[in-house]
């Protein structure tokens, strides 16, 4: 049956973060399957809080791009740093959805994705335009906010936790992106339907990188002839990127090894200043790059560094960049415990280190750099594993099947 699918997501291309990639790639598959997809988002500005070229922050913008309807609503623009500006940004999206809900298309199902939390909650408002409401959980919020110290537990957190429980119980289906989230959700909503749809990678886009482009990238940034260990993604409080600077300090003697950091976020300027203060010439830092450049960057890298701080909550997190790295046969050095570690080790796609341990990180980088046959084995096995289990097209069709069964059950 042809369905009308309405999606609320704070982030969407040309933004390049994980939620933008997930929703846009799912939407493309659903469109190709013959369904009518509408995305409700805001003017692209993440993570710097600066509008992307060619966009304006209007009250209501409506356009068709590639057969997908995109509605962009006004929000209070803020960088991905500073508690109050970010909360204003999040809440303004929720208020804009409330104000414009009457103009949103009537649909069979509405999917709202959290975090940010208020985007997920906006689905409760917009469900008057749809038969069923699916709440997608990409991170445990506010638990993760408390875990990194961005907020202290108090009245506001307790209020948000009550809203969180209410949302789990009110949604017709909750879709977390990891198995690790399920016990948390089930404890708060015992009778709620839950289906896990994990992140993955668009294998058509993340295929063998253009060798000439990757060679040119290396030459442009002084990386020719070096073993490159790359961290690509958000530079935030949760990631603990000081571990990379500390590892670089320990690797000063290895002039054949360079560490590459690509991305933006609340911690980037601090990390950049710390790098320069310590004179770490073996650390190259680049600003956020377009999504289309990711295959080139991974292709120019010999290993992917994926790290999070050693916090209990992060054992439930699966950083989506591991799938991109595996797709491009880039070995992974993983400083994340829990489900992500299980995936990387089961795939034989790289090495796992203790989070926040810079000595282990430095040793692991050296170990892969000095063992090219091991590097090749990790790359081949990782690609085979992601093809079998984390093909985004396959996962998007599984999502569609679940939506269809939800609507059939409703009659």
mmCIF file of C-alpha atoms in Angstrom:
data_model
loop_
_atom_site.group_PDB
_atom_site.id
_atom_site.type_symbol
_atom_site.label_atom_id
_atom_site.label_comp_id
_atom_site.label_asym_id
_atom_site.label_seq_id
_atom_site.Cartn_x
_atom_site.Cartn_y
_atom_site.Cartn_z
ATOM 1 C CA UNK A 1 0.000 0.000 0.000
ATOM 2 C CA UNK A 2 1.101 3.575 -0.670
ATOM 3 C CA UNK A 3 1.649 5.379 2.609
ATOM 4 C CA UNK A 4 1.949 9.036 3.555
ATOM 5 C CA UNK A 5 4.862 9.404 5.971
ATOM 6 C CA UNK A 6 5.460 12.589 7.959
ATOM 7 C CA UNK A 7 8.884 12.947 9.621
ATOM 8 C CA UNK A 8 9.872 15.494 12.282
ATOM 9 C CA UNK A 9 13.647 15.876 12.488
ATOM 10 C CA UNK A 10 15.649 18.826 13.785
ATOM 11 C CA UNK A 11 18.555 17.955 11.469
ATOM 12 C CA UNK A 12 18.472 17.293 7.734
ATOM 13 C CA UNK A 13 20.835 17.751 4.762
ATOM 14 C CA UNK A 14 22.768 19.744 3.843
ATOM 15 C CA UNK A 15 23.671 19.185 7.514
ATOM 16 C CA UNK A 16 25.991 16.192 7.766
ATOM 17 C CA UNK A 17 25.485 14.699 11.238
ATOM 18 C CA UNK A 18 24.178 11.203 11.961
ATOM 19 C CA UNK A 19 20.458 12.081 12.349
ATOM 20 C CA UNK A 20 20.491 14.069 9.095
ATOM 21 C CA UNK A 21 22.052 11.135 7.251
ATOM 22 C CA UNK A 22 19.718 8.563 8.801
ATOM 23 C CA UNK A 23 16.502 10.410 8.012
ATOM 24 C CA UNK A 24 17.478 11.547 4.518
ATOM 25 C CA UNK A 25 18.666 8.088 3.468
ATOM 26 C CA UNK A 26 15.574 6.419 4.900
ATOM 27 C CA UNK A 27 13.365 9.006 3.197
ATOM 28 C CA UNK A 28 15.014 8.321 -0.162
ATOM 29 C CA UNK A 29 14.402 4.583 0.128
ATOM 30 C CA UNK A 30 10.788 5.148 1.175
ATOM 31 C CA UNK A 31 10.258 7.520 -1.765
ATOM 32 C CA UNK A 32 11.725 4.962 -4.162
ATOM 33 C CA UNK A 33 9.309 2.385 -2.725
ATOM 34 C CA UNK A 34 6.424 4.605 -3.848
ATOM 35 C CA UNK A 35 5.494 6.332 -0.595
ATOM 36 C CA UNK A 36 4.841 10.056 -0.096
ATOM 37 C CA UNK A 37 7.400 11.443 2.364
ATOM 38 C CA UNK A 38 7.297 14.866 4.035
ATOM 39 C CA UNK A 39 10.177 16.102 6.203
ATOM 40 C CA UNK A 40 9.570 18.848 8.786
ATOM 41 C CA UNK A 41 12.871 20.407 9.843
ATOM 42 C CA UNK A 42 14.499 23.820 10.223
ATOM 43 C CA UNK A 43 16.942 25.980 8.275
ATOM 44 C CA UNK A 44 20.314 24.165 8.245
ATOM 45 C CA UNK A 45 22.797 25.661 10.697
ATOM 46 C CA UNK A 46 24.294 22.850 12.813
ATOM 47 C CA UNK A 47 26.685 22.707 14.499
ATOM 48 C CA UNK A 48 28.078 26.253 14.137
ATOM 49 C CA UNK A 49 24.780 28.115 14.445
ATOM 50 C CA UNK A 50 25.454 29.809 11.094
ATOM 51 C CA UNK A 51 22.919 29.451 8.297
ATOM 52 C CA UNK A 52 24.193 27.456 5.348
ATOM 53 C CA UNK A 53 24.675 29.402 2.125
ATOM 54 C CA UNK A 54 21.452 29.884 0.167
ATOM 55 C CA UNK A 55 19.100 29.402 3.147
ATOM 56 C CA UNK A 56 17.023 31.843 5.176
ATOM 57 C CA UNK A 57 15.415 31.325 8.560
ATOM 58 C CA UNK A 58 11.822 31.965 7.504
ATOM 59 C CA UNK A 59 8.635 31.171 9.412
ATOM 60 C CA UNK A 60 7.529 28.490 6.925
ATOM 61 C CA UNK A 61 9.290 27.234 3.803
ATOM 62 C CA UNK A 62 7.918 24.481 1.575
ATOM 63 C CA UNK A 63 9.740 22.848 -1.331
ATOM 64 C CA UNK A 64 10.165 19.561 -3.196
ATOM 65 C CA UNK A 65 13.679 18.143 -3.434
ATOM 66 C CA UNK A 66 14.194 14.878 -5.268
ATOM 67 C CA UNK A 67 10.571 13.834 -4.844
ATOM 68 C CA UNK A 68 10.566 14.489 -1.079
ATOM 69 C CA UNK A 69 8.597 17.379 0.380
ATOM 70 C CA UNK A 70 10.750 19.487 2.738
ATOM 71 C CA UNK A 71 9.080 21.905 5.168
ATOM 72 C CA UNK A 72 11.508 24.141 7.064
ATOM 73 C CA UNK A 73 10.216 26.017 10.112
ATOM 74 C CA UNK A 74 11.659 28.990 11.961
ATOM 75 C CA UNK A 75 13.867 28.292 14.967
ATOM 76 C CA UNK A 76 16.048 30.346 17.262
ATOM 77 C CA UNK A 77 19.451 29.822 15.661
ATOM 78 C CA UNK A 78 22.201 28.808 18.070
ATOM 79 C CA UNK A 79 25.579 27.092 17.906
ATOM 80 C CA UNK A 80 26.016 23.647 19.392
ATOM 81 C CA UNK A 81 27.415 25.125 22.611
ATOM 82 C CA UNK A 82 26.001 26.930 25.618
ATOM 83 C CA UNK A 83 23.061 25.461 27.480
ATOM 84 C CA UNK A 84 20.477 28.257 27.283
ATOM 85 C CA UNK A 85 20.923 29.121 23.566
ATOM 86 C CA UNK A 86 20.679 25.442 22.623
ATOM 87 C CA UNK A 87 17.561 24.913 24.720
ATOM 88 C CA UNK A 88 16.029 28.001 23.073
ATOM 89 C CA UNK A 89 16.856 26.469 19.695
ATOM 90 C CA UNK A 90 15.244 23.148 20.644
ATOM 91 C CA UNK A 91 12.110 24.610 22.199
ATOM 92 C CA UNK A 92 11.589 27.031 19.292
ATOM 93 C CA UNK A 93 11.327 24.055 16.937
ATOM 94 C CA UNK A 94 8.672 22.511 19.184
ATOM 95 C CA UNK A 95 6.732 25.804 19.293
ATOM 96 C CA UNK A 96 6.953 26.207 15.514
ATOM 97 C CA UNK A 97 5.516 22.726 15.020
ATOM 98 C CA UNK A 98 2.675 23.634 17.385
ATOM 99 C CA UNK A 99 1.995 26.866 15.498
ATOM 100 C CA UNK A 100 2.080 25.343 12.025
ATOM 101 C CA UNK A 101 0.630 21.906 12.742
ATOM 102 C CA UNK A 102 -2.545 22.802 10.831
ATOM 103 C CA UNK A 103 -0.472 23.202 7.646
ATOM 104 C CA UNK A 104 1.269 19.853 7.918
ATOM 105 C CA UNK A 105 -0.114 17.197 5.542
ATOM 106 C CA UNK A 106 -2.480 14.554 6.854
ATOM 107 C CA UNK A 107 -0.526 11.315 6.947
ATOM 108 C CA UNK A 108 -0.753 7.649 7.800
ATOM 109 C CA UNK A 109 2.133 7.842 10.239
ATOM 110 C CA UNK A 110 4.256 10.500 11.880
ATOM 111 C CA UNK A 111 7.831 9.763 12.961
ATOM 112 C CA UNK A 112 9.508 12.160 15.387
ATOM 113 C CA UNK A 113 13.147 11.599 16.231
ATOM 114 C CA UNK A 114 14.832 12.339 19.550
ATOM 115 C CA UNK A 115 17.137 13.862 20.561
ATOM 116 C CA UNK A 116 16.807 16.645 20.513
ATOM 117 C CA UNK A 117 14.126 15.775 23.052
ATOM 118 C CA UNK A 118 11.660 18.491 22.052
ATOM 119 C CA UNK A 119 11.672 17.309 18.446
ATOM 120 C CA UNK A 120 10.674 13.847 19.641
ATOM 121 C CA UNK A 121 8.011 15.370 21.858
ATOM 122 C CA UNK A 122 6.671 17.437 18.956
ATOM 123 C CA UNK A 123 5.322 14.194 17.527
ATOM 124 C CA UNK A 124 2.735 14.182 20.315
ATOM 125 C CA UNK A 125 1.452 17.524 19.024
ATOM 126 C CA UNK A 126 1.577 16.671 15.332
ATOM 127 C CA UNK A 127 -0.048 13.250 15.754
ATOM 128 C CA UNK A 128 -3.410 14.939 15.157
ATOM 129 C CA UNK A 129 -2.314 14.897 11.495
ATOM 130 C CA UNK A 130 -1.602 11.152 11.421
ATOM 131 C CA UNK A 131 -3.136 7.791 12.329
ATOM 132 C CA UNK A 132 -0.093 6.568 14.238
ATOM 133 C CA UNK A 133 2.861 8.132 16.043
ATOM 134 C CA UNK A 134 6.332 6.548 16.050
ATOM 135 C CA UNK A 135 8.863 7.958 18.507
ATOM 136 C CA UNK A 136 12.439 7.308 17.402
ATOM 137 C CA UNK A 137 15.148 7.319 20.083
ATOM 138 C CA UNK A 138 18.710 7.980 18.909
ATOM 139 C CA UNK A 139 20.057 8.851 22.345
ATOM 140 C CA UNK A 140 18.816 8.610 25.917
ATOM 141 C CA UNK A 141 17.838 12.164 26.813
ATOM 142 C CA UNK A 142 18.112 13.696 29.391
ATOM 143 C CA UNK A 143 20.264 10.862 30.805
ATOM 144 C CA UNK A 144 23.124 11.541 28.397
ATOM 145 C CA UNK A 145 23.018 15.283 29.137
ATOM 146 C CA UNK A 146 23.474 14.607 32.843
ATOM 147 C CA UNK A 147 26.185 12.035 32.107
ATOM 148 C CA UNK A 148 28.461 14.570 30.367
ATOM 149 C CA UNK A 149 27.815 17.248 32.982
ATOM 150 C CA UNK A 150 25.888 19.619 30.724
ATOM 151 C CA UNK A 151 23.057 19.711 33.300
ATOM 152 C CA UNK A 152 22.827 18.777 36.951
ATOM 153 C CA UNK A 153 20.044 16.597 38.221
ATOM 154 C CA UNK A 154 17.312 18.782 39.671
ATOM 155 C CA UNK A 155 13.777 19.975 39.078
ATOM 156 C CA UNK A 156 14.199 20.554 35.323
ATOM 157 C CA UNK A 157 15.725 17.120 34.751
ATOM 158 C CA UNK A 158 13.016 15.434 36.820
ATOM 159 C CA UNK A 159 10.354 17.254 34.780
ATOM 160 C CA UNK A 160 11.933 16.185 31.495
ATOM 161 C CA UNK A 161 12.175 12.600 32.756
ATOM 162 C CA UNK A 162 8.438 12.612 33.465
ATOM 163 C CA UNK A 163 7.783 13.886 29.954
ATOM 164 C CA UNK A 164 10.141 11.215 28.638
ATOM 165 C CA UNK A 165 8.146 8.462 30.366
ATOM 166 C CA UNK A 166 4.875 9.942 29.144
ATOM 167 C CA UNK A 167 6.174 10.039 25.558
ATOM 168 C CA UNK A 168 7.295 6.399 25.656
ATOM 169 C CA UNK A 169 3.876 5.338 26.917
ATOM 170 C CA UNK A 170 1.900 7.547 24.526
ATOM 171 C CA UNK A 171 3.642 6.636 21.283
ATOM 172 C CA UNK A 172 2.149 3.822 19.227
ATOM 173 C CA UNK A 173 5.656 2.477 18.594
ATOM 174 C CA UNK A 174 9.096 3.356 19.970
ATOM 175 C CA UNK A 175 12.051 2.777 17.633
ATOM 176 C CA UNK A 176 15.445 2.915 19.382
ATOM 177 C CA UNK A 177 18.629 2.704 17.331
ATOM 178 C CA UNK A 178 20.417 0.274 19.673
ATOM 179 C CA UNK A 179 19.475 -2.816 21.661
ATOM 180 C CA UNK A 180 21.044 -1.162 24.695
ATOM 181 C CA UNK A 181 18.272 1.436 24.864
ATOM 182 C CA UNK A 182 15.525 -1.174 25.191
ATOM 183 C CA UNK A 183 15.816 -1.931 28.959
ATOM 184 C CA UNK A 184 15.754 1.800 29.730
ATOM 185 C CA UNK A 185 12.597 2.323 27.673
ATOM 186 C CA UNK A 186 10.920 -0.888 28.860
ATOM 187 C CA UNK A 187 11.468 0.065 32.527
ATOM 188 C CA UNK A 188 9.540 3.290 31.935
ATOM 189 C CA UNK A 189 6.889 1.974 29.574
ATOM 190 C CA UNK A 190 6.331 -1.783 30.141
ATOM 191 C CA UNK A 191 3.523 -2.141 27.620
ATOM 192 C CA UNK A 192 4.903 -0.001 24.790
ATOM 193 C CA UNK A 193 5.670 -1.625 21.434
ATOM 194 C CA UNK A 194 9.424 -1.432 20.720
ATOM 195 C CA UNK A 195 11.285 -2.263 17.515
ATOM 196 C CA UNK A 196 15.023 -1.660 17.156
ATOM 197 C CA UNK A 197 16.134 -0.245 13.797
ATOM 198 C CA UNK A 198 19.863 0.387 13.988
ATOM 199 C CA UNK A 199 21.910 2.869 12.024
ATOM 200 C CA UNK A 200 23.761 1.764 8.938
ATOM 201 C CA UNK A 201 25.463 3.129 5.856
ATOM 202 C CA UNK A 202 24.501 3.915 2.294
ATOM 203 C CA UNK A 203 26.690 1.365 0.522
ATOM 204 C CA UNK A 204 26.110 3.006 -2.857
ATOM 205 C CA UNK A 205 27.698 6.215 -1.584
ATOM 206 C CA UNK A 206 30.308 4.672 0.704
ATOM 207 C CA UNK A 207 32.013 2.411 -1.752
ATOM 208 C CA UNK A 208 35.644 2.284 -2.831
ATOM 209 C CA UNK A 209 36.916 5.849 -2.641
ATOM 210 C CA UNK A 210 38.351 7.632 -5.665
ATOM 211 C CA UNK A 211 42.080 7.017 -5.296
ATOM 212 C CA UNK A 212 43.042 10.216 -7.115
ATOM 213 C CA UNK A 213 40.795 12.314 -4.850
ATOM 214 C CA UNK A 214 42.177 10.714 -1.692
ATOM 215 C CA UNK A 215 45.751 11.164 -2.926
ATOM 216 C CA UNK A 216 45.030 14.822 -3.647
ATOM 217 C CA UNK A 217 43.484 15.230 -0.191
ATOM 218 C CA UNK A 218 46.598 13.794 1.433
ATOM 219 C CA UNK A 219 48.862 16.082 -0.582
ATOM 220 C CA UNK A 220 46.742 19.143 0.211
ATOM 221 C CA UNK A 221 47.065 18.574 3.963
ATOM 222 C CA UNK A 222 50.657 17.375 4.193
ATOM 223 C CA UNK A 223 49.743 13.740 4.766
ATOM 224 C CA UNK A 224 51.516 12.116 1.815
ATOM 225 C CA UNK A 225 53.513 9.085 2.892
ATOM 226 C CA UNK A 226 52.102 9.078 6.428
ATOM 227 C CA UNK A 227 49.929 6.631 8.319
ATOM 228 C CA UNK A 228 46.760 8.646 9.036
ATOM 229 C CA UNK A 229 44.561 7.906 12.057
ATOM 230 C CA UNK A 230 41.405 9.991 11.669
ATOM 231 C CA UNK A 231 38.633 11.122 13.984
ATOM 232 C CA UNK A 232 35.718 12.392 11.879
ATOM 233 C CA UNK A 233 32.595 13.801 13.538
ATOM 234 C CA UNK A 234 31.269 16.028 16.271
ATOM 235 C CA UNK A 235 33.789 17.593 18.654
ATOM 236 C CA UNK A 236 31.562 17.591 21.738
ATOM 237 C CA UNK A 237 31.632 17.116 25.487
ATOM 238 C CA UNK A 238 30.699 13.465 25.125
ATOM 239 C CA UNK A 239 33.705 12.554 22.993
ATOM 240 C CA UNK A 240 36.643 13.354 25.249
ATOM 241 C CA UNK A 241 38.938 14.303 22.377
ATOM 242 C CA UNK A 242 41.803 15.245 24.700
ATOM 243 C CA UNK A 243 42.681 11.546 24.468
ATOM 244 C CA UNK A 244 43.753 12.145 20.858
ATOM 245 C CA UNK A 245 46.042 15.035 21.822
ATOM 246 C CA UNK A 246 47.541 12.929 24.609
ATOM 247 C CA UNK A 247 48.119 10.052 22.170
ATOM 248 C CA UNK A 248 49.731 12.470 19.706
ATOM 249 C CA UNK A 249 52.106 13.551 22.461
ATOM 250 C CA UNK A 250 53.144 9.934 22.922
ATOM 251 C CA UNK A 251 53.607 9.522 19.160
ATOM 252 C CA UNK A 252 55.866 12.530 18.573
ATOM 253 C CA UNK A 253 58.755 10.175 17.792
ATOM 254 C CA UNK A 254 56.784 8.583 14.948
ATOM 255 C CA UNK A 255 57.201 11.143 12.186
ATOM 256 C CA UNK A 256 55.469 8.695 9.839
ATOM 257 C CA UNK A 257 52.178 8.916 11.790
ATOM 258 C CA UNK A 258 49.660 11.792 11.701
ATOM 259 C CA UNK A 259 46.384 12.248 13.542
ATOM 260 C CA UNK A 260 43.570 13.913 11.644
ATOM 261 C CA UNK A 261 40.526 15.518 13.282
ATOM 262 C CA UNK A 262 37.655 16.593 11.024
ATOM 263 C CA UNK A 263 34.459 18.216 12.270
ATOM 264 C CA UNK A 264 32.946 20.915 14.424
ATOM 265 C CA UNK A 265 31.243 21.225 17.786
ATOM 266 C CA UNK A 266 31.308 22.827 21.200
ATOM 267 C CA UNK A 267 34.798 21.556 22.038
ATOM 268 C CA UNK A 268 36.565 22.215 18.734
ATOM 269 C CA UNK A 269 38.027 25.633 19.552
ATOM 270 C CA UNK A 270 39.309 24.442 22.917
ATOM 271 C CA UNK A 271 40.939 21.386 21.334
ATOM 272 C CA UNK A 272 42.463 23.555 18.593
ATOM 273 C CA UNK A 273 43.961 25.960 21.155
ATOM 274 C CA UNK A 274 45.281 23.042 23.235
ATOM 275 C CA UNK A 275 46.903 21.472 20.160
ATOM 276 C CA UNK A 276 48.691 24.699 19.282
ATOM 277 C CA UNK A 277 49.745 25.362 22.886
ATOM 278 C CA UNK A 278 51.309 21.896 23.084
ATOM 279 C CA UNK A 279 52.985 22.253 19.697
ATOM 280 C CA UNK A 280 51.478 19.047 18.331
ATOM 281 C CA UNK A 281 52.454 19.372 14.691
ATOM 282 C CA UNK A 282 51.398 15.753 14.114
ATOM 283 C CA UNK A 283 47.724 16.698 14.640
ATOM 284 C CA UNK A 284 45.874 18.133 11.634
ATOM 285 C CA UNK A 285 42.477 19.730 12.347
ATOM 286 C CA UNK A 286 39.949 20.502 9.612
ATOM 287 C CA UNK A 287 36.532 22.117 9.878
ATOM 288 C CA UNK A 288 33.334 20.222 9.115
ATOM 289 C CA UNK A 289 33.273 18.860 5.569
ATOM 290 C CA UNK A 290 30.337 18.199 3.211
ATOM 291 C CA UNK A 291 28.814 14.720 3.298
ATOM 292 C CA UNK A 292 30.020 14.059 -0.244
ATOM 293 C CA UNK A 293 33.589 14.498 0.979
ATOM 294 C CA UNK A 294 33.368 11.747 3.586
ATOM 295 C CA UNK A 295 34.345 8.865 1.267
ATOM 296 C CA UNK A 296 37.397 10.861 0.199
ATOM 297 C CA UNK A 297 38.435 11.523 3.826
ATOM 298 C CA UNK A 298 37.965 7.906 4.888
ATOM 299 C CA UNK A 299 39.773 6.822 1.730
ATOM 300 C CA UNK A 300 42.719 9.006 2.720
ATOM 301 C CA UNK A 301 42.760 7.510 6.236
ATOM 302 C CA UNK A 302 44.499 4.329 7.361
ATOM 303 C CA UNK A 303 42.513 3.959 10.589
ATOM 304 C CA UNK A 304 39.342 5.452 12.081
ATOM 305 C CA UNK A 305 39.510 6.602 15.693
ATOM 306 C CA UNK A 306 36.075 6.386 17.354
ATOM 307 C CA UNK A 307 35.949 7.496 20.972
ATOM 308 C CA UNK A 308 33.510 8.468 23.712
ATOM 309 C CA UNK A 309 34.141 9.294 27.336
ATOM 310 C CA UNK A 310 34.070 6.404 29.795
ATOM 311 C CA UNK A 311 30.513 6.938 31.041
ATOM 312 C CA UNK A 312 28.079 4.120 31.843
ATOM 313 C CA UNK A 313 25.357 5.625 29.652
ATOM 314 C CA UNK A 314 27.600 5.474 26.578
ATOM 315 C CA UNK A 315 27.756 1.687 26.723
ATOM 316 C CA UNK A 316 24.355 1.796 25.003
ATOM 317 C CA UNK A 317 25.567 4.034 22.152
ATOM 318 C CA UNK A 318 26.627 2.894 18.667
ATOM 319 C CA UNK A 319 28.506 5.718 16.875
ATOM 320 C CA UNK A 320 27.285 5.624 13.283
ATOM 321 C CA UNK A 321 30.729 6.528 11.933
ATOM 322 C CA UNK A 322 31.871 2.945 12.530
ATOM 323 C CA UNK A 323 29.616 1.814 9.681
ATOM 324 C CA UNK A 324 31.022 4.416 7.278
ATOM 325 C CA UNK A 325 34.567 3.412 8.158
ATOM 326 C CA UNK A 326 33.808 -0.291 7.700
ATOM 327 C CA UNK A 327 32.118 0.371 4.361
ATOM 328 C CA UNK A 328 35.318 1.996 3.100
ATOM 329 C CA UNK A 329 37.545 -0.747 4.523
ATOM 330 C CA UNK A 330 39.074 1.584 7.085
ATOM 331 C CA UNK A 331 40.183 -0.273 10.270
ATOM 332 C CA UNK A 332 38.683 1.033 13.501
ATOM 333 C CA UNK A 333 40.324 1.865 16.809
ATOM 334 C CA UNK A 334 37.347 1.983 19.140
ATOM 335 C CA UNK A 335 37.305 3.619 22.550
ATOM 336 C CA UNK A 336 33.662 2.846 23.313
ATOM 337 C CA UNK A 337 32.363 0.042 25.526
ATOM 338 C CA UNK A 338 29.169 -1.987 25.233
ATOM 339 C CA UNK A 339 27.246 -2.704 22.046
ATOM 340 C CA UNK A 340 29.576 -0.769 19.739
ATOM 341 C CA UNK A 341 32.545 -2.804 20.979
ATOM 342 C CA UNK A 342 30.643 -6.044 20.381
ATOM 343 C CA UNK A 343 29.926 -5.031 16.780
ATOM 344 C CA UNK A 344 33.510 -4.041 15.936
ATOM 345 C CA UNK A 345 35.011 -7.165 17.472
ATOM 346 C CA UNK A 346 32.403 -9.482 15.953
ATOM 347 C CA UNK A 347 33.093 -7.914 12.576
ATOM 348 C CA UNK A 348 36.872 -8.215 13.109
ATOM 349 C CA UNK A 349 36.952 -4.625 11.873
ATOM 350 C CA UNK A 350 39.559 -3.249 14.280
ATOM 351 C CA UNK A 351 40.843 -2.960 17.829
ATOM 352 C CA UNK A 352 39.051 -1.994 21.031
ATOM 353 C CA UNK A 353 40.759 0.112 23.694
ATOM 354 C CA UNK A 354 39.740 1.296 27.136
ATOM 355 C CA UNK A 355 37.880 4.630 26.802
ATOM 356 C CA UNK A 356 39.926 7.660 27.938
ATOM 357 C CA UNK A 357 43.180 5.660 27.810
ATOM 358 C CA UNK A 358 45.586 7.617 25.606
ATOM 359 C CA UNK A 359 48.428 5.107 26.094
ATOM 360 C CA UNK A 360 46.292 2.300 24.648
ATOM 361 C CA UNK A 361 45.237 4.554 21.790
ATOM 362 C CA UNK A 362 48.839 5.388 20.906
ATOM 363 C CA UNK A 363 49.907 1.732 21.077
ATOM 364 C CA UNK A 364 46.956 0.640 18.911
ATOM 365 C CA UNK A 365 47.755 3.250 16.268
ATOM 366 C CA UNK A 366 51.358 2.051 16.173
ATOM 367 C CA UNK A 367 50.284 -1.594 16.047
ATOM 368 C CA UNK A 368 48.094 -1.125 12.975
ATOM 369 C CA UNK A 369 50.635 1.182 11.326
ATOM 370 C CA UNK A 370 53.327 -1.468 11.717
ATOM 371 C CA UNK A 371 51.150 -4.368 10.504
ATOM 372 C CA UNK A 372 49.803 -3.632 7.001
ATOM 373 C CA UNK A 373 48.471 -7.186 6.566
ATOM 374 C CA UNK A 374 46.401 -6.815 9.746
ATOM 375 C CA UNK A 375 45.146 -3.454 8.495
ATOM 376 C CA UNK A 376 44.035 -5.049 5.219
ATOM 377 C CA UNK A 377 42.298 -7.919 7.038
ATOM 378 C CA UNK A 378 40.379 -5.538 9.294
ATOM 379 C CA UNK A 379 39.299 -3.555 6.227
ATOM 380 C CA UNK A 380 38.048 -6.536 4.228
ATOM 381 C CA UNK A 381 36.229 -8.139 7.155
ATOM 382 C CA UNK A 382 34.607 -4.853 8.149
ATOM 383 C CA UNK A 383 33.263 -4.252 4.666
ATOM 384 C CA UNK A 384 31.819 -7.781 4.443
ATOM 385 C CA UNK A 385 30.166 -7.407 7.851
ATOM 386 C CA UNK A 386 28.524 -4.073 7.101
ATOM 387 C CA UNK A 387 27.247 -5.392 3.768
ATOM 388 C CA UNK A 388 25.601 -8.307 5.562
ATOM 389 C CA UNK A 389 24.110 -6.467 8.536
ATOM 390 C CA UNK A 390 24.104 -2.672 8.197
ATOM 391 C CA UNK A 391 23.102 -1.822 4.642
ATOM 392 C CA UNK A 392 20.964 1.332 5.048
ATOM 393 C CA UNK A 393 18.625 0.307 2.223
ATOM 394 C CA UNK A 394 17.915 -3.023 3.894
ATOM 395 C CA UNK A 395 17.302 -1.330 7.248
ATOM 396 C CA UNK A 396 14.997 1.289 5.675
ATOM 397 C CA UNK A 397 12.886 -1.479 4.122
ATOM 398 C CA UNK A 398 12.725 -3.237 7.499
ATOM 399 C CA UNK A 399 11.464 0.060 8.946
ATOM 400 C CA UNK A 400 8.813 0.236 6.193
ATOM 401 C CA UNK A 401 7.647 -3.291 6.947
ATOM 402 C CA UNK A 402 7.205 -2.366 10.598
ATOM 403 C CA UNK A 403 5.252 0.773 9.725
ATOM 404 C CA UNK A 404 2.956 -1.219 7.456
ATOM 405 C CA UNK A 405 2.291 -3.836 10.144
ATOM 406 C CA UNK A 406 1.552 -1.074 12.664
ATOM 407 C CA UNK A 407 -1.045 0.422 10.343
ATOM 408 C CA UNK A 408 -2.563 -2.980 9.492
ATOM 409 C CA UNK A 409 -2.953 -3.762 13.174
ATOM 410 C CA UNK A 410 -4.849 -0.481 13.528
ATOM 411 C CA UNK A 411 -7.292 -1.576 10.837
#
